[in-house]
CSV table of C-alpha atoms and ligand atoms in Angstrom, one decimal:
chain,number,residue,atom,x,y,z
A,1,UNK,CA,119.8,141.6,-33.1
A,2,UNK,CA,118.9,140.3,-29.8
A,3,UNK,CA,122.4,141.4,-28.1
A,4,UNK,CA,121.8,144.5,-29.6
A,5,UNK,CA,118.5,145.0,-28.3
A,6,UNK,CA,119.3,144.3,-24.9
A,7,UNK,CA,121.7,146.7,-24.9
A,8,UNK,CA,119.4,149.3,-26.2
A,9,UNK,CA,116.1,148.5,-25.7
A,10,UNK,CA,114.3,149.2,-22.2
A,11,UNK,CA,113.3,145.6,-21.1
A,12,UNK,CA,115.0,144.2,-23.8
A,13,UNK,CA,116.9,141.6,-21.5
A,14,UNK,CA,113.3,140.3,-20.8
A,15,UNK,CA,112.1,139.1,-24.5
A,16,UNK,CA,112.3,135.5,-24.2
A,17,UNK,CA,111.5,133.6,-27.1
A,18,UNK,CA,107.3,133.9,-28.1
A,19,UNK,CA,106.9,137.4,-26.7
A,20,UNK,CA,106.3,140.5,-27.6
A,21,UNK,CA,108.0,143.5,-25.7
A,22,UNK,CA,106.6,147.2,-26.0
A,23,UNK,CA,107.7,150.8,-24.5
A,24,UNK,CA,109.9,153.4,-25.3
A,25,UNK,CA,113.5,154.0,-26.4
A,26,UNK,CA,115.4,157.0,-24.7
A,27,UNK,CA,117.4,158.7,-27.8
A,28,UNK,CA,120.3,159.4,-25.3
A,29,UNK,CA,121.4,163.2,-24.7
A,30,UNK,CA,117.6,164.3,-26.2
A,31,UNK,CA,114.4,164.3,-25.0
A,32,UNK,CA,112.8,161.9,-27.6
A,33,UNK,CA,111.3,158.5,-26.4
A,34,UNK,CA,110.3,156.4,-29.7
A,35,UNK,CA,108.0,153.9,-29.3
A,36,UNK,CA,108.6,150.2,-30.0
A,37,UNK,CA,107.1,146.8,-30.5
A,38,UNK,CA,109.8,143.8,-30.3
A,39,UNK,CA,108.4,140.8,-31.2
A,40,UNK,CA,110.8,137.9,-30.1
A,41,UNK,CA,109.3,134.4,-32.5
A,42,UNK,CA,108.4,131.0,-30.9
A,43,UNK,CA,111.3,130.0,-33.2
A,44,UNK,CA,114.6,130.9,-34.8
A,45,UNK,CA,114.8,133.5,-37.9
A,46,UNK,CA,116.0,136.1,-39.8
A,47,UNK,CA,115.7,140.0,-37.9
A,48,UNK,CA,113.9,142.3,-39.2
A,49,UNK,CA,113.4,146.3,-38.3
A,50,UNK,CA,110.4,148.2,-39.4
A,51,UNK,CA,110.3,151.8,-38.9
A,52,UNK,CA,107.4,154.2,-39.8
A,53,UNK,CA,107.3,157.8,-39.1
A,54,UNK,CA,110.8,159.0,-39.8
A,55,UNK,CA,108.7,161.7,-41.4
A,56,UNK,CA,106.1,163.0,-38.6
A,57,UNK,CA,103.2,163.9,-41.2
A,58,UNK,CA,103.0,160.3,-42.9
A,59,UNK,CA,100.3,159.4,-41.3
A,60,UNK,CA,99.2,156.0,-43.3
A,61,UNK,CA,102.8,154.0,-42.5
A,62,UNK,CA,102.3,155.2,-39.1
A,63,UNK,CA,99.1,153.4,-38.5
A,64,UNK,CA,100.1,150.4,-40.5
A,65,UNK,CA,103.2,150.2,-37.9
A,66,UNK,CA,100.6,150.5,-34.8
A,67,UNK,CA,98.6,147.9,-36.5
A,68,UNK,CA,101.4,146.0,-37.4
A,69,UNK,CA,102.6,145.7,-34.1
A,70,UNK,CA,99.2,145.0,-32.0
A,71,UNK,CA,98.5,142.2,-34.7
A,72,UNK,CA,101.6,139.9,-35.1
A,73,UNK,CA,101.3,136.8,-33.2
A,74,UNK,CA,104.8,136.1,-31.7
A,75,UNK,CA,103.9,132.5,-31.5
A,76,UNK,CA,103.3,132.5,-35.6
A,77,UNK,CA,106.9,134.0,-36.2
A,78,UNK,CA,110.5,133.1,-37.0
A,79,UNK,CA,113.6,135.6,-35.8
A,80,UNK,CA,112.3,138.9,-34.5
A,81,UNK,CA,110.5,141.8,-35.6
A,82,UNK,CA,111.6,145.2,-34.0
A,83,UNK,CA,108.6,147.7,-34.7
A,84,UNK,CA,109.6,151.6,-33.9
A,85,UNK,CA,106.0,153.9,-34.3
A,86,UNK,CA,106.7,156.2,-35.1
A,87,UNK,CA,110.2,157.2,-34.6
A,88,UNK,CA,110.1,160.7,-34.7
A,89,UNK,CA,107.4,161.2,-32.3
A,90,UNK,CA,107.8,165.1,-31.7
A,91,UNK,CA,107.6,165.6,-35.8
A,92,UNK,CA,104.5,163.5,-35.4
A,93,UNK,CA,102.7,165.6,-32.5
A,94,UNK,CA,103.9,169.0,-34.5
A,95,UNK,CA,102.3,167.8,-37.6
A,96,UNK,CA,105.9,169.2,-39.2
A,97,UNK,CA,106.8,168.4,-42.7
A,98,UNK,CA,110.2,167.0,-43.5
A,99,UNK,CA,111.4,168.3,-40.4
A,100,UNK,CA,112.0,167.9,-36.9
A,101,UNK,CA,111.2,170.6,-33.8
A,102,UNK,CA,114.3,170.1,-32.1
A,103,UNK,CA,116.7,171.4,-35.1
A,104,UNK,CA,114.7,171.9,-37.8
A,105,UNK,CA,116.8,169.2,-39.8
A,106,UNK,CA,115.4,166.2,-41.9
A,107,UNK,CA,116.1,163.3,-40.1
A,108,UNK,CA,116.5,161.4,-43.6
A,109,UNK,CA,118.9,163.7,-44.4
A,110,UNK,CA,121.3,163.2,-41.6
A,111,UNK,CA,121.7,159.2,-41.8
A,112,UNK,CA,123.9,157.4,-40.2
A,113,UNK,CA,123.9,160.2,-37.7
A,114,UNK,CA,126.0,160.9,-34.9
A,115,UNK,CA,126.1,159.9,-31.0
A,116,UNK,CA,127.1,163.8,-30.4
A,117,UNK,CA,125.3,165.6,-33.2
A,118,UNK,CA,122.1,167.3,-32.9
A,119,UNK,CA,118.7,165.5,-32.2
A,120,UNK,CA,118.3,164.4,-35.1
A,121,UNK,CA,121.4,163.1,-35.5
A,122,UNK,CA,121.0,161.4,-32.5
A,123,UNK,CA,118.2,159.3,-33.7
A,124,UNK,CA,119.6,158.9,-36.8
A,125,UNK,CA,122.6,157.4,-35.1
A,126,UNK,CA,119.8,155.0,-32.8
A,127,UNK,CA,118.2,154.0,-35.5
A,128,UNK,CA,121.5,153.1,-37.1
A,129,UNK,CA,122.7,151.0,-34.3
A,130,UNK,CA,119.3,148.5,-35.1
A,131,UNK,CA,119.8,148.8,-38.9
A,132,UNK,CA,123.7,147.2,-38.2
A,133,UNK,CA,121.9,144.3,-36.1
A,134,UNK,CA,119.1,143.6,-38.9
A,135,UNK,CA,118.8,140.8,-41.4
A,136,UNK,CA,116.7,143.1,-43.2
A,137,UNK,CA,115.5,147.0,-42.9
A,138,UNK,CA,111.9,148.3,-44.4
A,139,UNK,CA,111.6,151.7,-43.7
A,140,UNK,CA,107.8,153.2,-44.7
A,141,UNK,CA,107.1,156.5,-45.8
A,142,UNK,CA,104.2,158.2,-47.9
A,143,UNK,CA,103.8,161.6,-49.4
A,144,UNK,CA,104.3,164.6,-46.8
A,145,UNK,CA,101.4,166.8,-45.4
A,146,UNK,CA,102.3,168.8,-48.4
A,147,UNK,CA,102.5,165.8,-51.0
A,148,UNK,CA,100.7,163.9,-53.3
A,149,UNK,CA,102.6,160.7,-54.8
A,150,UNK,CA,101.6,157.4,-56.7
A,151,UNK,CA,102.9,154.4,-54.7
A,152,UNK,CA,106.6,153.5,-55.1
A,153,UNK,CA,109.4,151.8,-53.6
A,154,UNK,CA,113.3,153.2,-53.2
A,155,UNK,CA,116.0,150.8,-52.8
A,156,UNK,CA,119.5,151.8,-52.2
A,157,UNK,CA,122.6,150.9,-54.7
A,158,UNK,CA,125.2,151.9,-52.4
A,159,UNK,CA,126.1,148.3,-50.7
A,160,UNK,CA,127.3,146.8,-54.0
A,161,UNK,CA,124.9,144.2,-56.7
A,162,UNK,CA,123.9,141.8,-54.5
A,163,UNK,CA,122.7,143.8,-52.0
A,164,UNK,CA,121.3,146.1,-54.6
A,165,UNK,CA,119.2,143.0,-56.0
A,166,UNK,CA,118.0,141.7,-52.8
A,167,UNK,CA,117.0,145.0,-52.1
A,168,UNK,CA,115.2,145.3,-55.5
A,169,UNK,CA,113.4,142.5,-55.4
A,170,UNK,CA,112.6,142.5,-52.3
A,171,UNK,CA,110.9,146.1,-53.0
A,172,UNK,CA,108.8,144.5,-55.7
A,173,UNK,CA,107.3,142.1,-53.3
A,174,UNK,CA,105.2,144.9,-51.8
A,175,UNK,CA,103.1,145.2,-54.8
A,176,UNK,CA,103.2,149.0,-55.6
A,177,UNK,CA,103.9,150.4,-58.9
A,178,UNK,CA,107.1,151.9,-59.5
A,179,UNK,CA,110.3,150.7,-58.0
A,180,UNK,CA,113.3,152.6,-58.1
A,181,UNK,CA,117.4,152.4,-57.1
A,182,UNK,CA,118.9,155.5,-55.4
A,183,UNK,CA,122.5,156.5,-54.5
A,184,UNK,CA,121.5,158.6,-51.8
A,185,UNK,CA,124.1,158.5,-49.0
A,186,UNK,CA,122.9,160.2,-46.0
A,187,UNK,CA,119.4,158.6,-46.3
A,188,UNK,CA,118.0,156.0,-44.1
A,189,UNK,CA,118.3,153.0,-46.9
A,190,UNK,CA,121.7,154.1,-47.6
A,191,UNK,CA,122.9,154.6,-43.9
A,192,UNK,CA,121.9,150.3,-43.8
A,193,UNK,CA,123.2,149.2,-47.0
A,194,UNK,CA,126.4,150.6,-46.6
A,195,UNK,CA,126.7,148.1,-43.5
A,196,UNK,CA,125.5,145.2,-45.4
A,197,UNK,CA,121.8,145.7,-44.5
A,198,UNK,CA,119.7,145.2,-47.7
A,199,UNK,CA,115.8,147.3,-47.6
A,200,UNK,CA,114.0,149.5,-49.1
A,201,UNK,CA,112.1,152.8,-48.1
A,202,UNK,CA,108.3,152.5,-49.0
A,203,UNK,CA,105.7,155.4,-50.3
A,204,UNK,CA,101.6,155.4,-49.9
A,205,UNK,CA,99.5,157.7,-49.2
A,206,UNK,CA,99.9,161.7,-49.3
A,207,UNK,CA,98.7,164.8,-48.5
A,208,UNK,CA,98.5,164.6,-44.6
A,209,UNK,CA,95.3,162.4,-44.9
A,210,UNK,CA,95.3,158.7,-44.2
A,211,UNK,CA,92.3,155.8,-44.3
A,212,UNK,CA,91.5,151.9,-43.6
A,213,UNK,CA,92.2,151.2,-47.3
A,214,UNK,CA,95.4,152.2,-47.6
A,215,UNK,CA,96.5,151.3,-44.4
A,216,UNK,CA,95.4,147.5,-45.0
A,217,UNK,CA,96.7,147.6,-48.4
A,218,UNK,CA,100.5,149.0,-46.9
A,219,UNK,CA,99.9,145.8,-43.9
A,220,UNK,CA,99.1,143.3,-46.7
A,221,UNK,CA,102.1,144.5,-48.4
A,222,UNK,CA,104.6,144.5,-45.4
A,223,UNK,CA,103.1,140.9,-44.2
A,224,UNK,CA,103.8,139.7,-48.2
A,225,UNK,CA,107.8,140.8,-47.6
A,226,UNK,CA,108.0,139.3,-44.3
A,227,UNK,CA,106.9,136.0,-45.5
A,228,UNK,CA,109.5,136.4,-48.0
A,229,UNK,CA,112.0,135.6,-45.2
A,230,UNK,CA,109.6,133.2,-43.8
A,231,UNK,CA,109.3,135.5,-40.6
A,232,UNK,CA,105.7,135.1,-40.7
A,233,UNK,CA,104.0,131.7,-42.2
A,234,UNK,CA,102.1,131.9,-45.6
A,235,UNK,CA,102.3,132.4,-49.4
A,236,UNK,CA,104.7,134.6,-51.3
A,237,UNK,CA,102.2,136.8,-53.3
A,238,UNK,CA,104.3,138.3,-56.5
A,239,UNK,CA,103.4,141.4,-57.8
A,240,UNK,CA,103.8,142.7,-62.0
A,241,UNK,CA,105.6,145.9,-61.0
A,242,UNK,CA,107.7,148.8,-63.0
A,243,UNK,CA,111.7,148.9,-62.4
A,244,UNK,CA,112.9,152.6,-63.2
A,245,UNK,CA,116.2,153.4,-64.2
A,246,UNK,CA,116.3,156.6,-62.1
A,247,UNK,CA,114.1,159.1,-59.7
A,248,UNK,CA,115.1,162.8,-61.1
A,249,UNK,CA,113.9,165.4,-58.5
A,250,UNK,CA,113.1,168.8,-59.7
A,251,UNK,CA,113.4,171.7,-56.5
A,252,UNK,CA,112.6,175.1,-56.4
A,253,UNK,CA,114.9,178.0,-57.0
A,254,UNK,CA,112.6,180.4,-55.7
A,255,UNK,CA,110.3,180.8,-52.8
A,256,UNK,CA,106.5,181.5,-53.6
A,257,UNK,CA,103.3,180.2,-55.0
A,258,UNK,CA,103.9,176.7,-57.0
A,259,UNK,CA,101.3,175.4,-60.0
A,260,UNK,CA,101.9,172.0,-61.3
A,261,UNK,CA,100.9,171.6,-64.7
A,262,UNK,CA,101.0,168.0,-64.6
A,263,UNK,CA,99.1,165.3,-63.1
A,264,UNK,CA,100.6,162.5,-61.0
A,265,UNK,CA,101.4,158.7,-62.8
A,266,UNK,CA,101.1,161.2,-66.2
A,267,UNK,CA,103.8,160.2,-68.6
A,268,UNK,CA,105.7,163.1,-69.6
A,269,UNK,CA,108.2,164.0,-72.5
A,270,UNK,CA,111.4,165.4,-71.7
A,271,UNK,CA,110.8,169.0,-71.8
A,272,UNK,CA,107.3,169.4,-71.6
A,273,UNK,CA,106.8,171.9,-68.6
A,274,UNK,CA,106.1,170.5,-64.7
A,275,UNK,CA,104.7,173.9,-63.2
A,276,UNK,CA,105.9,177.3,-62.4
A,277,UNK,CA,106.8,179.2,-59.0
A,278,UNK,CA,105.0,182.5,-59.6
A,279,UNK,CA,105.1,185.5,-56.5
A,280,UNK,CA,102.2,187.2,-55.0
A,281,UNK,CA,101.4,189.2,-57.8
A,282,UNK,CA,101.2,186.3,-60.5
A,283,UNK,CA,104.1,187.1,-62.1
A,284,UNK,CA,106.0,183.9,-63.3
A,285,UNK,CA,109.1,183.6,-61.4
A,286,UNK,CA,110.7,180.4,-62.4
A,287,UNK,CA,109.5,177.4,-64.7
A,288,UNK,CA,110.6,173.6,-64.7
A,289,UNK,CA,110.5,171.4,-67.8
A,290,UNK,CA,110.9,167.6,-67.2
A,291,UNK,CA,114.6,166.4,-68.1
A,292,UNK,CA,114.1,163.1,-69.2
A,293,UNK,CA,110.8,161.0,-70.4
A,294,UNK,CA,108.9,159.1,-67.4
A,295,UNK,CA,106.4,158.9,-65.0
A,296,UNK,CA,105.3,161.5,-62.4
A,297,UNK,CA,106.5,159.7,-59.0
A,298,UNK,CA,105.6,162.8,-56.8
A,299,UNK,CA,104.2,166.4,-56.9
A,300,UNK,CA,104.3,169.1,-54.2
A,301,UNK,CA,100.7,169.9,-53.4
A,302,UNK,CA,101.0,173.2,-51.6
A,303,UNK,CA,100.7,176.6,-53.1
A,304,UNK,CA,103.5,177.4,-51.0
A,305,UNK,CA,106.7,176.4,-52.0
A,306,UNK,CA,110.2,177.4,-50.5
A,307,UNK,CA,113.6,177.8,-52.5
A,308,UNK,CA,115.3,174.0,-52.4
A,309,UNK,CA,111.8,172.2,-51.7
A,310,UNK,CA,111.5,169.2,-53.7
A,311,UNK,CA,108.8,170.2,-56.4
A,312,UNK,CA,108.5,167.0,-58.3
A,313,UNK,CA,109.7,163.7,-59.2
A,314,UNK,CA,110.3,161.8,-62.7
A,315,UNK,CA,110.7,158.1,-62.9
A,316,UNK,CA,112.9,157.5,-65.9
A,317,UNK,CA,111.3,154.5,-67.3
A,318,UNK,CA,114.3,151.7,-68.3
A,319,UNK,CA,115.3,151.8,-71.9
A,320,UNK,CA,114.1,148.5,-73.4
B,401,ZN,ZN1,109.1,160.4,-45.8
């Protein structure tokens, strides 16, 4: 990690040992400077990346990030702890869903990225660089500007079982209720796991609002995993959570105005109806029925909805 960061990282060649370095990393070829925290521990330790904001309009990670970094004591830690808040800063000013301003793409969408690609891309391919140095990668999201979602945790399946468990139960550690596995393979998780980097990609808060509670309840959480690698000093805290066998997402086939007709953490029966898409007449366009029992993970809170938008998520509970 260190090599890595001195390579990369503005002032990086400077972080001694009980330090913490801050400023901003040029995505080169684009004009985007993410902000960063590197906090270099009094003494030896596992690396650990934290990234918040891959989304712009998750506003609750964000903060906890900001927090996060302004409050660990370098002096109390073991390894390092690079801290990028957010990383997709011109998403962030934009208040953009999903996407970013440069080419409208998802940046979670486009992982690992490319060194030549499009801005995105680019930072995919940045962040991707400090996900190969890692020991360990928590990436923290929440429900969009446009979402409302009960808290959950994502781990990736694609680096093979042990990974896959680390991952998992490392995911648990942060005390939310649902965790879930994912084969996703252009997705930030995936992108790491594929190089041997087990984490997990986090989800609290929604709807473009964010407060202290959440954010102190998504730093207590973060703190609990990073003592789980003894990076910071203190108890393990373990949490009673729910392992999911699968996320199904429902999207929309149609653009127009979307009505859920269910409420989020309901338990729903496979083929009891999750909303309809009607146009701007009221006339039902398209309906969407729930394809397996399980929990409701997420739920687009707009009235606008655009063909291929996520519109909800099921949690297929595990077969026991
Ligand atoms: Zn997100």
């Amino acid at each position: 990690m260190i090599q890595i960061l001195q390579e990369h990282l503005p002032n990086g060649s400077e972080a001694g040992s009980n330090s913490k370095t801050r400023g901003f990393i040029s995505v080169p070829g684009t004009p985007v400077e993410m902000p960063f925290t590197f906090i270099h521990g009094a003494m030896p330790g596992k690396a650990m990346l934290i990234t918040a904001g891959v989304h712009g309009g998750e506003y609750p990670c964000i903060e906890t990030a900001i927090q996060l970094a302004n409050e660990i004591d370098p002096s109390q830690v073991k390894g390092t702890i690079l801290i990028i808040h957010p990383v997709n800063p011109a998403a962030f000013l934009a208040r953009m869903q999903y996407y970013g301003p440069y080419d409208g793409k998802n940046l979670n969408r486009v992982f690992p990225g490319t060194a030549t690609g499009t801005v995105s891309e680019r930072i995919a391919y940045q962040v991707h660089l400090f996900q190969q140095a890692a020991d360990f990668y928590l990436d923290l999201h929440g429900g969009d500007i446009h979402e409302g979602l009960v808290p959950f945790v994502i781990y990736s399946q694609l680096g093979g079982p042990e990974l896959a468990e680390q991952s998992r139960l490392a995911s648990a550690l942060l005390g939310f209720p649902y965790v879930v596995g994912s084969v996703s393979e252009n997705g930030s998780i995936g992108a790491a796991a594929k190089v041997g980097t087990p984490g997990f990609l986090a989800e609290l808060g929604q709807c473009g609002r964010w407060n202290a509670g959440e954010v102190d309840q998504y730093k207590a959480a973060v703190l609990n995993v990073l003592r789980s690698f003894e990076v910071v000093p203190g108890e393990v805290q373990l949490h009673d959570v729910e392992f999911l066998e699968k996320m199904l997402v429902s999207t929309a086939s149609v653009d127009g105005c979307w009505y859920p007709a269910v409420e989020l953490d309901a338990l729903v029966k496979k083929g009891q109806k999750l909303g309809e898409i009607r146009d701007f007449f009221g006339e039902v366009k398209a309906s969407y029925v729930a394809d397996s029992d399980g929990i409701v993970l997420y739920l687009v809170s707009s009235l606008a909805i655009t063909t291929n938008d996520p519109l909800a998520a099921i949690g297929v509970l595990k077969e026991v």
